[in-house]
PDB file of C-alpha atoms in Angstrom:
ATOM      1  CA  UNK A  69     137.054 164.794 109.305  1.00 66.00           C
ATOM      2  CA  UNK A  70     140.215 165.059 111.234  1.00 82.00           C
ATOM      3  CA  UNK A  71     142.962 167.324 109.782  1.00 81.00           C
ATOM      4  CA  UNK A  72     145.704 164.874 110.884  1.00 75.00           C
ATOM      5  CA  UNK A  73     144.269 161.945 108.845  1.00 78.00           C
ATOM      6  CA  UNK A  74     143.039 163.820 105.589  1.00 79.00           C
ATOM      7  CA  UNK A  75     143.526 167.025 104.117  1.00 79.00           C
ATOM      8  CA  UNK A  76     140.210 169.022 104.691  1.00 77.00           C
ATOM      9  CA  UNK A  77     138.679 171.080 101.932  1.00 81.00           C
ATOM     10  CA  UNK A  78     139.803 174.862 102.010  1.00 84.00           C
ATOM     11  CA  UNK A  79     137.139 177.867 101.659  1.00 81.00           C
ATOM     12  CA  UNK A  80     137.610 181.498 101.165  1.00 92.00           C
ATOM     13  CA  UNK A  81     135.163 181.850 104.533  1.00 95.00           C
ATOM     14  CA  UNK A  82     135.962 179.515 106.967  1.00 97.00           C
ATOM     15  CA  UNK A  83     133.258 176.690 107.692  1.00 97.00           C
ATOM     16  CA  UNK A  84     133.829 176.772 111.493  1.00 98.00           C
ATOM     17  CA  UNK A  85     135.072 179.653 113.768  1.00 98.00           C
ATOM     18  CA  UNK A  86     135.734 179.342 117.142  1.00 98.00           C
ATOM     19  CA  UNK A  87     136.065 182.188 119.638  1.00 98.00           C
ATOM     20  CA  UNK A  88     137.312 182.843 123.272  1.00 98.00           C
ATOM     21  CA  UNK A  89     135.228 185.602 124.285  1.00 98.00           C
ATOM     22  CA  UNK A  90     137.660 187.479 126.642  1.00 98.00           C
ATOM     23  CA  UNK A  91     137.732 191.210 127.659  1.00 97.00           C
ATOM     24  CA  UNK A  92     134.031 191.744 129.332  1.00 97.00           C
ATOM     25  CA  UNK A  93     135.453 192.715 132.804  1.00 96.00           C
ATOM     26  CA  UNK A  94     138.423 194.986 131.378  1.00 97.00           C
ATOM     27  CA  UNK A  95     135.928 196.451 129.169  1.00 98.00           C
ATOM     28  CA  UNK A  96     133.730 197.431 132.325  1.00 98.00           C
ATOM     29  CA  UNK A  97     136.661 198.704 134.461  1.00 97.00           C
ATOM     30  CA  UNK A  98     137.871 201.079 131.726  1.00 97.00           C
ATOM     31  CA  UNK A  99     134.525 202.758 131.823  1.00 97.00           C
ATOM     32  CA  UNK A 100     134.012 202.641 135.994  1.00 98.00           C
ATOM     33  CA  UNK A 101     131.444 200.194 135.538  1.00 98.00           C
ATOM     34  CA  UNK A 102     130.815 196.961 137.458  1.00 96.00           C
ATOM     35  CA  UNK A 103     132.030 193.542 135.643  1.00 96.00           C
ATOM     36  CA  UNK A 104     128.196 192.961 135.402  1.00 96.00           C
ATOM     37  CA  UNK A 105     127.813 195.462 132.887  1.00 98.00           C
ATOM     38  CA  UNK A 106     130.535 193.903 130.591  1.00 97.00           C
ATOM     39  CA  UNK A 107     129.059 190.708 130.626  1.00 98.00           C
ATOM     40  CA  UNK A 108     125.565 192.339 129.564  1.00 97.00           C
ATOM     41  CA  UNK A 109     127.356 193.971 126.730  1.00 98.00           C
ATOM     42  CA  UNK A 110     129.144 190.826 125.829  1.00 98.00           C
ATOM     43  CA  UNK A 111     125.620 189.176 125.120  1.00 98.00           C
ATOM     44  CA  UNK A 112     125.100 192.062 122.611  1.00 97.00           C
ATOM     45  CA  UNK A 113     128.371 191.076 121.056  1.00 98.00           C
ATOM     46  CA  UNK A 114     127.560 187.405 120.716  1.00 98.00           C
ATOM     47  CA  UNK A 115     124.136 188.305 118.650  1.00 97.00           C
ATOM     48  CA  UNK A 116     126.132 190.883 116.550  1.00 98.00           C
ATOM     49  CA  UNK A 117     128.671 188.045 115.679  1.00 98.00           C
ATOM     50  CA  UNK A 118     125.891 185.419 115.015  1.00 98.00           C
ATOM     51  CA  UNK A 119     124.384 187.574 112.471  1.00 98.00           C
ATOM     52  CA  UNK A 120     127.626 188.517 110.949  1.00 98.00           C
ATOM     53  CA  UNK A 121     128.480 184.754 110.705  1.00 98.00           C
ATOM     54  CA  UNK A 122     125.198 184.134 109.042  1.00 98.00           C
ATOM     55  CA  UNK A 123     125.790 186.907 106.429  1.00 97.00           C
ATOM     56  CA  UNK A 124     129.121 185.761 105.486  1.00 97.00           C
ATOM     57  CA  UNK A 125     128.161 182.170 105.181  1.00 97.00           C
ATOM     58  CA  UNK A 126     130.041 180.557 108.376  1.00 98.00           C
ATOM     59  CA  UNK A 127     128.028 177.309 108.826  1.00 98.00           C
ATOM     60  CA  UNK A 128     129.618 176.602 112.573  1.00 98.00           C
ATOM     61  CA  UNK A 129     130.290 178.961 115.389  1.00 98.00           C
ATOM     62  CA  UNK A 130     131.487 177.941 118.861  1.00 98.00           C
ATOM     63  CA  UNK A 131     131.800 180.362 121.290  1.00 98.00           C
ATOM     64  CA  UNK A 132     133.578 179.788 124.687  1.00 98.00           C
ATOM     65  CA  UNK A 133     131.223 180.987 127.399  1.00 97.00           C
ATOM     66  CA  UNK A 134     132.215 179.731 130.686  1.00 96.00           C
ATOM     67  CA  UNK A 135     135.055 177.280 131.356  1.00 96.00           C
ATOM     68  CA  UNK A 136     135.496 174.628 133.806  1.00 95.00           C
ATOM     69  CA  UNK A 137     137.778 176.748 135.685  1.00 95.00           C
ATOM     70  CA  UNK A 138     135.608 179.606 135.647  1.00 95.00           C
ATOM     71  CA  UNK A 139     133.872 178.532 138.841  1.00 96.00           C
ATOM     72  CA  UNK A 140     137.075 179.557 140.648  1.00 95.00           C
ATOM     73  CA  UNK A 141     135.920 183.432 140.289  1.00 95.00           C
ATOM     74  CA  UNK A 142     133.983 185.274 143.020  1.00 95.00           C
ATOM     75  CA  UNK A 143     130.976 183.622 143.797  1.00 96.00           C
ATOM     76  CA  UNK A 144     128.677 186.720 143.110  1.00 96.00           C
ATOM     77  CA  UNK A 145     130.000 186.758 139.539  1.00 96.00           C
ATOM     78  CA  UNK A 146     129.496 183.241 138.780  1.00 97.00           C
ATOM     79  CA  UNK A 147     125.937 183.603 140.234  1.00 97.00           C
ATOM     80  CA  UNK A 148     125.356 186.424 137.975  1.00 97.00           C
ATOM     81  CA  UNK A 149     126.825 184.743 134.757  1.00 97.00           C
ATOM     82  CA  UNK A 150     124.461 181.664 135.444  1.00 97.00           C
ATOM     83  CA  UNK A 151     121.550 184.217 135.725  1.00 97.00           C
ATOM     84  CA  UNK A 152     122.683 185.783 132.766  1.00 97.00           C
ATOM     85  CA  UNK A 153     122.843 182.681 130.932  1.00 97.00           C
ATOM     86  CA  UNK A 154     119.048 181.840 131.965  1.00 98.00           C
ATOM     87  CA  UNK A 155     117.843 185.234 130.935  1.00 97.00           C
ATOM     88  CA  UNK A 156     119.649 184.927 127.431  1.00 97.00           C
ATOM     89  CA  UNK A 157     118.233 181.551 126.656  1.00 98.00           C
ATOM     90  CA  UNK A 158     114.836 182.886 127.710  1.00 97.00           C
ATOM     91  CA  UNK A 159     114.920 185.684 125.569  1.00 97.00           C
ATOM     92  CA  UNK A 160     117.111 184.919 122.460  1.00 97.00           C
ATOM     93  CA  UNK A 161     116.345 181.118 121.336  1.00 98.00           C
ATOM     94  CA  UNK A 162     113.118 182.494 119.586  1.00 97.00           C
ATOM     95  CA  UNK A 163     114.920 184.609 117.523  1.00 97.00           C
ATOM     96  CA  UNK A 164     117.628 182.112 117.029  1.00 98.00           C
ATOM     97  CA  UNK A 165     115.036 179.830 115.478  1.00 98.00           C
ATOM     98  CA  UNK A 166     113.385 182.092 113.316  1.00 97.00           C
ATOM     99  CA  UNK A 167     116.740 183.116 111.723  1.00 97.00           C
ATOM    100  CA  UNK A 168     117.542 179.098 111.309  1.00 98.00           C
ATOM    101  CA  UNK A 169     120.082 178.938 113.619  1.00 98.00           C
ATOM    102  CA  UNK A 170     120.921 175.560 115.672  1.00 98.00           C
ATOM    103  CA  UNK A 171     121.613 175.891 119.220  1.00 98.00           C
ATOM    104  CA  UNK A 172     124.147 173.567 121.006  1.00 98.00           C
ATOM    105  CA  UNK A 173     125.434 173.578 124.364  1.00 98.00           C
ATOM    106  CA  UNK A 174     128.610 171.376 125.042  1.00 98.00           C
ATOM    107  CA  UNK A 175     129.862 171.082 128.246  1.00 98.00           C
ATOM    108  CA  UNK A 176     129.292 169.287 131.715  1.00 97.00           C
ATOM    109  CA  UNK A 177     125.911 170.239 133.012  1.00 96.00           C
ATOM    110  CA  UNK A 178     125.811 168.463 135.984  1.00 95.00           C
ATOM    111  CA  UNK A 179     126.733 171.644 137.772  1.00 94.00           C
ATOM    112  CA  UNK A 180     123.797 173.627 136.578  1.00 97.00           C
ATOM    113  CA  UNK A 181     120.417 174.163 138.332  1.00 97.00           C
ATOM    114  CA  UNK A 182     117.314 172.421 136.708  1.00 97.00           C
ATOM    115  CA  UNK A 183     116.185 175.518 135.201  1.00 97.00           C
ATOM    116  CA  UNK A 184     119.167 176.044 133.285  1.00 98.00           C
ATOM    117  CA  UNK A 185     119.116 172.594 131.953  1.00 98.00           C
ATOM    118  CA  UNK A 186     115.699 172.747 131.407  1.00 98.00           C
ATOM    119  CA  UNK A 187     116.190 175.754 129.006  1.00 98.00           C
ATOM    120  CA  UNK A 188     119.213 174.409 127.386  1.00 98.00           C
ATOM    121  CA  UNK A 189     117.262 170.714 126.339  1.00 98.00           C
ATOM    122  CA  UNK A 190     114.335 172.563 125.017  1.00 98.00           C
ATOM    123  CA  UNK A 191     116.538 175.179 123.141  1.00 98.00           C
ATOM    124  CA  UNK A 192     118.188 172.573 121.462  1.00 98.00           C
ATOM    125  CA  UNK A 193     115.020 170.546 120.655  1.00 98.00           C
ATOM    126  CA  UNK A 194     113.425 173.629 119.290  1.00 98.00           C
ATOM    127  CA  UNK A 195     116.189 174.366 116.859  1.00 98.00           C
ATOM    128  CA  UNK A 196     117.592 170.920 116.013  1.00 98.00           C
ATOM    129  CA  UNK A 197     116.299 170.791 112.475  1.00 98.00           C
ATOM    130  CA  UNK A 198     117.834 174.363 111.626  1.00 98.00           C
ATOM    131  CA  UNK A 199     120.694 174.388 109.412  1.00 96.00           C
ATOM    132  CA  UNK A 200     121.753 177.974 108.285  1.00 97.00           C
ATOM    133  CA  UNK A 201     124.332 178.121 111.470  1.00 98.00           C
ATOM    134  CA  UNK A 202     124.909 175.948 114.113  1.00 98.00           C
ATOM    135  CA  UNK A 203     125.772 177.990 117.269  1.00 98.00           C
ATOM    136  CA  UNK A 204     127.564 175.819 119.921  1.00 98.00           C
ATOM    137  CA  UNK A 205     127.860 177.543 123.342  1.00 98.00           C
ATOM    138  CA  UNK A 206     130.569 176.195 125.607  1.00 98.00           C
ATOM    139  CA  UNK A 207     129.425 176.378 129.109  1.00 98.00           C
ATOM    140  CA  UNK A 208     131.386 174.592 131.924  1.00 98.00           C
ATOM    141  CA  UNK A 209     133.444 173.107 129.190  1.00 98.00           C
ATOM    142  CA  UNK A 210     137.118 172.204 129.326  1.00 98.00           C
ATOM    143  CA  UNK A 211     139.150 170.649 126.601  1.00 98.00           C
ATOM    144  CA  UNK A 212     140.710 167.973 129.009  1.00 97.00           C
ATOM    145  CA  UNK A 213     137.171 167.346 130.169  1.00 97.00           C
ATOM    146  CA  UNK A 214     136.079 166.957 126.634  1.00 98.00           C
ATOM    147  CA  UNK A 215     138.941 164.171 125.888  1.00 98.00           C
ATOM    148  CA  UNK A 216     138.108 162.293 129.120  1.00 98.00           C
ATOM    149  CA  UNK A 217     134.412 162.187 128.824  1.00 98.00           C
ATOM    150  CA  UNK A 218     134.882 161.178 124.807  1.00 98.00           C
ATOM    151  CA  UNK A 219     137.668 158.156 126.008  1.00 96.00           C
ATOM    152  CA  UNK A 220     135.276 157.119 128.626  1.00 97.00           C
ATOM    153  CA  UNK A 221     132.170 156.913 126.576  1.00 97.00           C
ATOM    154  CA  UNK A 222     134.383 154.904 123.895  1.00 96.00           C
ATOM    155  CA  UNK A 223     135.470 152.432 126.430  1.00 95.00           C
ATOM    156  CA  UNK A 224     131.875 151.809 127.768  1.00 95.00           C
ATOM    157  CA  UNK A 225     130.760 151.468 123.988  1.00 95.00           C
ATOM    158  CA  UNK A 226     133.455 148.982 123.371  1.00 93.00           C
ATOM    159  CA  UNK A 227     133.754 147.051 126.670  1.00 90.00           C
ATOM    160  CA  UNK A 228     135.117 143.893 125.230  1.00 89.00           C
ATOM    161  CA  UNK A 229     137.675 145.340 122.851  1.00 89.00           C
ATOM    162  CA  UNK A 230     141.314 145.152 124.104  1.00 82.00           C
ATOM    163  CA  UNK A 231     143.202 148.479 122.935  1.00 80.00           C
ATOM    164  CA  UNK A 232     144.095 149.387 119.764  1.00 87.00           C
ATOM    165  CA  UNK A 233     141.882 152.490 119.339  1.00 93.00           C
ATOM    166  CA  UNK A 234     142.377 155.240 116.700  1.00 93.00           C
ATOM    167  CA  UNK A 235     141.203 158.685 116.148  1.00 93.00           C
ATOM    168  CA  UNK A 236     138.570 157.336 114.195  1.00 94.00           C
ATOM    169  CA  UNK A 237     137.111 155.636 117.492  1.00 95.00           C
ATOM    170  CA  UNK A 238     137.237 158.541 119.586  1.00 96.00           C
ATOM    171  CA  UNK A 239     135.828 161.298 117.243  1.00 96.00           C
ATOM    172  CA  UNK A 240     132.186 160.380 117.400  1.00 97.00           C
ATOM    173  CA  UNK A 241     132.278 160.835 121.258  1.00 98.00           C
ATOM    174  CA  UNK A 242     133.769 164.181 121.302  1.00 98.00           C
ATOM    175  CA  UNK A 243     131.320 167.102 122.377  1.00 98.00           C
ATOM    176  CA  UNK A 244     131.407 168.879 118.960  1.00 97.00           C
ATOM    177  CA  UNK A 245     131.369 165.724 116.972  1.00 97.00           C
ATOM    178  CA  UNK A 246     128.453 166.947 114.871  1.00 97.00           C
ATOM    179  CA  UNK A 247     130.897 169.735 113.602  1.00 97.00           C
ATOM    180  CA  UNK A 248     134.180 169.867 111.622  1.00 96.00           C
ATOM    181  CA  UNK A 249     137.055 171.219 113.046  1.00 97.00           C
ATOM    182  CA  UNK A 250     137.594 174.888 113.352  1.00 98.00           C
ATOM    183  CA  UNK A 251     139.025 176.595 110.496  1.00 97.00           C
ATOM    184  CA  UNK A 252     139.778 179.831 112.363  1.00 98.00           C
ATOM    185  CA  UNK A 253     140.049 180.499 116.121  1.00 98.00           C
ATOM    186  CA  UNK A 254     139.683 183.784 117.318  1.00 98.00           C
ATOM    187  CA  UNK A 255     140.771 185.244 121.178  1.00 98.00           C
ATOM    188  CA  UNK A 256     139.679 188.475 121.710  1.00 98.00           C
ATOM    189  CA  UNK A 257     141.351 190.670 124.698  1.00 98.00           C
ATOM    190  CA  UNK A 258     145.068 190.483 123.712  1.00 97.00           C
ATOM    191  CA  UNK A 259     145.802 187.260 125.443  1.00 97.00           C
ATOM    192  CA  UNK A 260     147.666 184.792 123.195  1.00 97.00           C
ATOM    193  CA  UNK A 261     146.674 181.495 124.862  1.00 97.00           C
ATOM    194  CA  UNK A 262     143.790 178.816 124.038  1.00 97.00           C
ATOM    195  CA  UNK A 263     142.980 178.329 127.795  1.00 97.00           C
ATOM    196  CA  UNK A 264     141.777 174.567 127.605  1.00 97.00           C
ATOM    197  CA  UNK A 265     139.376 175.329 124.674  1.00 98.00           C
ATOM    198  CA  UNK A 266     139.107 172.373 121.929  1.00 98.00           C
ATOM    199  CA  UNK A 267     142.347 171.010 122.567  1.00 97.00           C
ATOM    200  CA  UNK A 268     141.900 168.200 119.998  1.00 96.00           C
ATOM    201  CA  UNK A 269     140.329 170.179 117.487  1.00 96.00           C
ATOM    202  CA  UNK A 270     142.419 173.177 117.220  1.00 97.00           C
ATOM    203  CA  UNK A 271     145.527 170.876 116.036  1.00 95.00           C
ATOM    204  CA  UNK A 272     145.520 172.578 112.204  1.00 95.00           C
ATOM    205  CA  UNK A 273     143.369 175.585 113.190  1.00 97.00           C
ATOM    206  CA  UNK A 274     144.502 179.043 111.937  1.00 97.00           C
ATOM    207  CA  UNK A 275     144.816 181.226 115.212  1.00 98.00           C
ATOM    208  CA  UNK A 276     143.904 184.980 115.286  1.00 98.00           C
ATOM    209  CA  UNK A 277     144.515 186.934 118.337  1.00 98.00           C
ATOM    210  CA  UNK A 278     143.099 190.503 118.784  1.00 98.00           C
ATOM    211  CA  UNK A 279     143.554 192.995 121.453  1.00 98.00           C
ATOM    212  CA  UNK A 280     139.730 193.947 120.869  1.00 98.00           C
ATOM    213  CA  UNK A 281     137.980 193.416 123.847  1.00 98.00           C
ATOM    214  CA  UNK A 282     135.120 191.186 123.447  1.00 98.00           C
ATOM    215  CA  UNK A 283     132.019 193.678 124.034  1.00 98.00           C
ATOM    216  CA  UNK A 284     133.766 196.070 121.108  1.00 98.00           C
ATOM    217  CA  UNK A 285     134.061 192.836 118.891  1.00 98.00           C
ATOM    218  CA  UNK A 286     131.640 193.553 115.637  1.00 97.00           C
ATOM    219  CA  UNK A 287     131.355 192.548 112.161  1.00 97.00           C
ATOM    220  CA  UNK A 288     134.570 194.501 111.236  1.00 98.00           C
ATOM    221  CA  UNK A 289     136.424 192.772 113.747  1.00 98.00           C
ATOM    222  CA  UNK A 290     135.151 189.531 112.259  1.00 98.00           C
ATOM    223  CA  UNK A 291     136.065 190.766 108.909  1.00 98.00           C
ATOM    224  CA  UNK A 292     139.267 191.588 109.827  1.00 98.00           C
ATOM    225  CA  UNK A 293     139.803 188.038 111.078  1.00 98.00           C
ATOM    226  CA  UNK A 294     138.502 186.406 108.354  1.00 97.00           C
ATOM    227  CA  UNK A 295     140.740 188.347 105.950  1.00 97.00           C
ATOM    228  CA  UNK A 296     143.833 186.932 107.758  1.00 96.00           C
ATOM    229  CA  UNK A 297     142.502 183.430 107.701  1.00 96.00           C
ATOM    230  CA  UNK A 298     142.277 184.091 103.903  1.00 94.00           C
ATOM    231  CA  UNK A 299     145.998 185.206 103.790  1.00 89.00           C
ATOM    232  CA  UNK A 300     147.335 182.163 105.439  1.00 86.00           C
ATOM    233  CA  UNK A 301     148.806 179.036 103.147  1.00 80.00           C
ATOM    234  CA  UNK A 302     146.931 176.227 104.867  1.00 78.00           C
ATOM    235  CA  UNK A 303     149.368 173.295 104.163  1.00 78.00           C
ATOM    236  CA  UNK A 304     148.372 170.438 106.569  1.00 72.00           C
ATOM    237  CA  UNK A 305     151.768 168.811 106.379  1.00 74.00           C
ATOM    238  CA  UNK A 306     152.609 169.362 102.752  1.00 73.00           C
ATOM    239  CA  UNK A 307     155.048 171.758 101.105  1.00 76.00           C
ATOM    240  CA  UNK A 308     154.040 175.132  99.578  1.00 77.00           C
ATOM    241  CA  UNK A 309     154.696 173.415  96.201  1.00 76.00           C
ATOM    242  CA  UNK A 310     152.415 170.726  96.662  1.00 74.00           C
ATOM    243  CA  UNK A 311     149.519 173.356  96.807  1.00 78.00           C
ATOM    244  CA  UNK A 312     147.842 173.654  93.613  1.00 66.00           C
ATOM    245  CA  UNK A 313     145.842 176.894  93.154  1.00 59.00           C
ATOM    246  CA  UNK A 314     143.278 175.501  90.980  1.00 43.00           C
ATOM    247  CA  UNK A 315     142.499 172.355  93.573  1.00 46.00           C
ATOM    248  CA  UNK A 316     141.557 174.730  96.397  1.00 46.00           C
ATOM    249  CA  UNK A 317     137.604 175.104  96.724  1.00 47.00           C
ATOM    250  CA  UNK A 318     136.241 178.618  96.625  1.00 44.00           C
ATOM    251  CA  UNK A 319     133.235 180.400  97.815  1.00 44.00           C
ATOM    252  CA  UNK A 320     132.182 183.896  96.756  1.00 45.00           C
ATOM    253  CA  UNK A 321     134.240 186.607  97.887  1.00 46.00           C
ATOM    254  CA  UNK A 322     133.742 187.963 101.606  1.00 50.00           C
ATOM    255  CA  UNK A 323     132.636 191.073  99.974  1.00 43.00           C
ATOM    256  CA  UNK A 324     129.950 189.429  97.840  1.00 37.00           C
ATOM    257  CA  UNK A 325     128.855 187.242 100.718  1.00 43.00           C
ATOM    258  CA  UNK A 326     128.682 190.179 103.215  1.00 41.00           C
ATOM    259  CA  UNK A 327     126.508 192.325 100.907  1.00 36.00           C
ATOM    260  CA  UNK A 328     124.401 189.545  99.647  1.00 37.00           C
TER     261      UNK A 328
END
């Protein structure tokens, strides 16, 4: 549902959390370690965050792993990140499947090596029916790329239509058409920008920025972000007076969800 066309239902715990995982390199530098050590530690933070989202009742988690601009980084770092992606898929997909997690990879796969593409395809096929949590990994992804590919696919599907397209025409072609718009956006590492991530989707998303570096992000960090979200007044263009408390949907409190 588009938040600019209709008012979405609001829950105590966000249905969809989107995260820019920033700070791996700085985490390593502060410890006089190579950047690769920060990226490896970042994978552990991903595992912790996935588990925490499942425990708290989050339904969709989208992680920005590698942007279309990250190819500008040093070649050895890019090569390491690609190999780390391969190793992570080889080692973690079975665990995700056992935990009921569906894996989706969004982004332009054309630049990936065949081995990586095959692993992505196999992982998506294996976990396709899982519904406990949908984990989307944005790799070689950019928000502008997403909009352009969606528009191109929309036009290809409607070759004889002469303009007058609307949001509902474009939405099914976006990379995350299977998910609701994010309720909560988190960026770690202290930077305060969205860096070409989910440009269409973040129109009414609540933004949370933290100085915590991604390798140090854990369940308590997620709880802090969710608590910040719960304190927001989500108006979607309305006035405060129009919000009726008993009309806002609720789910069990964060404490109860977390403790089971």
